[in-house]
Coordinates of N, CA and C in Angstrom, one line a residue:
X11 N 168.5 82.1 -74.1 CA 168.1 82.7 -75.3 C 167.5 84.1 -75.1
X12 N 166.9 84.1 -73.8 CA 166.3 85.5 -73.3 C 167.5 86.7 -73.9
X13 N 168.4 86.8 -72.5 CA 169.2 87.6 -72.6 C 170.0 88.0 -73.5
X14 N 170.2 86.7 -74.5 CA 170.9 87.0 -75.3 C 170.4 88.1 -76.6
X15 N 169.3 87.4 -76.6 CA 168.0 88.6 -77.2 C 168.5 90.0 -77.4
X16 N 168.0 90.3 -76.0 CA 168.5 91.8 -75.3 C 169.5 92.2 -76.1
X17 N 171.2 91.1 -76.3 CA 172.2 91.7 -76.7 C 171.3 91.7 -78.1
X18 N 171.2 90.7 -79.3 CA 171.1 90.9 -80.0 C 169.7 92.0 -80.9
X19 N 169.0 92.7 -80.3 CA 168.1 93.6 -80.2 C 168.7 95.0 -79.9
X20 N 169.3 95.2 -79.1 CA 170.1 96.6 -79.1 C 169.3 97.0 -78.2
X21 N 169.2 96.6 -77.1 CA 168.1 96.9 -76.1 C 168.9 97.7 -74.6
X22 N 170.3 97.5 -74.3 CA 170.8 98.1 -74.1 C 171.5 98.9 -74.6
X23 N 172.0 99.4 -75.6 CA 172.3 100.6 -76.8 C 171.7 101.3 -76.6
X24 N 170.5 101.1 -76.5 CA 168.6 102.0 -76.6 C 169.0 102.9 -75.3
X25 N 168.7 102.1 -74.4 CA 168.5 102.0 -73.1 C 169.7 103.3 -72.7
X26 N 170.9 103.3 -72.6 CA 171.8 103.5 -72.5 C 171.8 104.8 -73.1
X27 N 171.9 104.9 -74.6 CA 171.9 106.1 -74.9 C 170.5 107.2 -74.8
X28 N 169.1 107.0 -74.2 CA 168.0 107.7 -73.3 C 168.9 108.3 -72.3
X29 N 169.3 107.3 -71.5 CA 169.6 107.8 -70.0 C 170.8 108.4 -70.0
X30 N 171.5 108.5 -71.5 CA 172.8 109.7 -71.4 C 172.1 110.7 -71.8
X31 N 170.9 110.8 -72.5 CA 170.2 112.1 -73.2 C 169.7 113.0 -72.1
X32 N 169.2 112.2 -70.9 CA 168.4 112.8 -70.1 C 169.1 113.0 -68.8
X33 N 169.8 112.7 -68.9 CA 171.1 113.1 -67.9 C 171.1 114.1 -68.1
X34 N 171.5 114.2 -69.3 CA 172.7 116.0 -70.0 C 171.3 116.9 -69.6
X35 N 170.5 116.5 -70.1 CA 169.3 117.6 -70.0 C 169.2 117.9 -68.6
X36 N 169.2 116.7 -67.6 CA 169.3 117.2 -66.1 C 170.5 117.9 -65.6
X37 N 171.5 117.7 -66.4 CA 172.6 118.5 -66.1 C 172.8 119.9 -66.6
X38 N 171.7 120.2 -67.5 CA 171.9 121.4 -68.5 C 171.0 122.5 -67.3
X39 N 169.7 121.7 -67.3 CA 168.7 122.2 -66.3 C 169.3 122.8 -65.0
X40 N 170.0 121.9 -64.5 CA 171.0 122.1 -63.1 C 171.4 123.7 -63.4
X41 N 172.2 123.6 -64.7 CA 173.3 125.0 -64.6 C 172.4 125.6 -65.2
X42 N 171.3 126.0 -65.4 CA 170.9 127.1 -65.5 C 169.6 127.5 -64.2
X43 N 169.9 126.5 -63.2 CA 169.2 127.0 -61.6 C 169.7 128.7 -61.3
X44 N 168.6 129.6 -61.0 CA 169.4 130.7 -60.8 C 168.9 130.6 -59.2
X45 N 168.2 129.7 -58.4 CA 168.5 129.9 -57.2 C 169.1 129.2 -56.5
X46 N 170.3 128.5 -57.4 CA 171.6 127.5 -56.6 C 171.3 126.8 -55.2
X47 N 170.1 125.9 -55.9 CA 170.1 125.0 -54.9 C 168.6 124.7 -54.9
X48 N 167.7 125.5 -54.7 CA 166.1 125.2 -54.3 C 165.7 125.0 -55.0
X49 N 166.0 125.3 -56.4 CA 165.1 124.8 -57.6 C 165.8 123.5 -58.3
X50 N 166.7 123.3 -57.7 CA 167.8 122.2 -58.1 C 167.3 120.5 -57.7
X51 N 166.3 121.0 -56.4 CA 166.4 120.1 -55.9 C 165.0 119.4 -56.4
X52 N 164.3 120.2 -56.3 CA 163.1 120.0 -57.5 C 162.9 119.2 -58.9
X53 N 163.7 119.7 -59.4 CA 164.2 119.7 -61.1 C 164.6 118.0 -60.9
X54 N 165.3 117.8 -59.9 CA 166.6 116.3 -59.9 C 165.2 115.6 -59.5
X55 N 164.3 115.9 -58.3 CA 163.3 114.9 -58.2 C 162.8 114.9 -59.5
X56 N 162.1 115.7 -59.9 CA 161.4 115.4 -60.8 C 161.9 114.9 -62.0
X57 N 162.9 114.7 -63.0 CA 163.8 114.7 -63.8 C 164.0 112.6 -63.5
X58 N 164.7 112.7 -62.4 CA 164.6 110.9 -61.7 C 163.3 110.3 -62.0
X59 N 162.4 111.2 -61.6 CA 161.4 110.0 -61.8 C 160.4 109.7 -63.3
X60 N 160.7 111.2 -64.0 CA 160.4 111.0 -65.2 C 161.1 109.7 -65.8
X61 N 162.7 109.4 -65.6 CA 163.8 109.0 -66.1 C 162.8 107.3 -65.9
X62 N 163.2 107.1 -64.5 CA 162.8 106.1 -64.4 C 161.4 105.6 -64.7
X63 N 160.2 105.9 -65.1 CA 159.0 105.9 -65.8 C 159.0 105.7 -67.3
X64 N 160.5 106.9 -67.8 CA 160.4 106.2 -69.5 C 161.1 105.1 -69.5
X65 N 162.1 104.7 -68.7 CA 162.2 103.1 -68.5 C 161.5 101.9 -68.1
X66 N 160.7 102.4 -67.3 CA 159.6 100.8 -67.2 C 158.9 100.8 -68.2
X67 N 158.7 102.0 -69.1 CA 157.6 101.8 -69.9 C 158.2 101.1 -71.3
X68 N 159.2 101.6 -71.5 CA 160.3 100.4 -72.2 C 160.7 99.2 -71.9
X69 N 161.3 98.9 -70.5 CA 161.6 97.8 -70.3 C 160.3 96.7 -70.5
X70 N 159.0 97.1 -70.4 CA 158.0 96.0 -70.6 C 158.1 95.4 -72.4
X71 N 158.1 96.3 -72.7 CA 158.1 96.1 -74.2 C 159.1 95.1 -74.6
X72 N 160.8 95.5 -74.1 CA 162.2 95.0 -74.5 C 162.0 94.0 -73.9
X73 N 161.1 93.4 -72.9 CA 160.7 92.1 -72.7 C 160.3 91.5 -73.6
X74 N 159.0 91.5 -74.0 CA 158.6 90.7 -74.5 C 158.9 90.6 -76.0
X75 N 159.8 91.3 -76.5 CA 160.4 91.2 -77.7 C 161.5 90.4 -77.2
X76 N 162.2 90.2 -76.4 CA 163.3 89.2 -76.1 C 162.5 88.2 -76.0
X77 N 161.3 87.9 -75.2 CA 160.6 86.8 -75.3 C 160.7 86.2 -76.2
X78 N 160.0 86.8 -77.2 CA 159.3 86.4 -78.7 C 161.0 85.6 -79.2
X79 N 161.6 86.6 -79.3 CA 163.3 86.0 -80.1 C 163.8 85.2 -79.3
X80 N 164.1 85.0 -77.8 CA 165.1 83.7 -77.3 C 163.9 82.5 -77.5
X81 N 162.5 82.4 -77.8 CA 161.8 81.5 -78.0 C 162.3 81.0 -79.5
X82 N 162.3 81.9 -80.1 CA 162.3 81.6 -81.9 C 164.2 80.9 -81.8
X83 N 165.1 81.6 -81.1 CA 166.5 81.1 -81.1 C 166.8 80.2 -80.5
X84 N 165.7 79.2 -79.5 CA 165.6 78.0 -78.6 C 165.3 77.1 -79.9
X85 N 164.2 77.4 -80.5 CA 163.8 76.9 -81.8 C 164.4 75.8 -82.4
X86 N 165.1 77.1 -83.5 CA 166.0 76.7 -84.3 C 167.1 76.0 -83.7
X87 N 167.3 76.1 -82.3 CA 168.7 75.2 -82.0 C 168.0 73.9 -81.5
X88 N 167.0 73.7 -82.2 CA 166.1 72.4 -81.8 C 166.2 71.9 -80.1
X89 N 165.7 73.3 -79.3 CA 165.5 73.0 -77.8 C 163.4 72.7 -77.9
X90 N 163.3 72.0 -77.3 CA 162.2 71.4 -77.0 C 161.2 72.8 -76.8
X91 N 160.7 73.5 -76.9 CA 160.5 74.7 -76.0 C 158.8 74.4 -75.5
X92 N 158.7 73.4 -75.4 CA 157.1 72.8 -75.1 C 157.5 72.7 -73.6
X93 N 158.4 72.1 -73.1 CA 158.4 71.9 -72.2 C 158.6 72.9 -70.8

């Protein structure tokens, strides 16, 4: 019920379309390096770890909203969920 969650929540849709946003912006940032290469390398560290930061900070959330729904979808298909 978890996972399924995820699909039915649009959690990767979400997910997915961020990390195409922030791509392009890392890609945009790239081509306008005017010291081809030293400031490049800067921008990609930093740009990654922003990236991956607005992801955990989401992924905790898209948790526990899957939580809540494969609990409620265990439910209704009369799974025990006490146990």
């Amino acid at each position: 019920g978890h996972e399924l969650s995820h699909l039915l929540l649009g959690h990767m849709s979400e997910q997915n379309a961020i990390d195409f946003m922030l791509r392009g912006l890392e890609v945009f940032l790239l081509a306008m390096d005017p010291t081809e290469g030293l400031l490049s390398l800067g921008i990609t560290t930093l740009l990654a770890n922003a990236r991956d930061a607005f992801k955990a900070a989401h992924s905790r959330h898209h948790e526990s909203e899957a939580d809540v729904l494969g609990c409620r979808l265990a439910a209704m298909a009369c799974y025990d969920t006490e146990r």
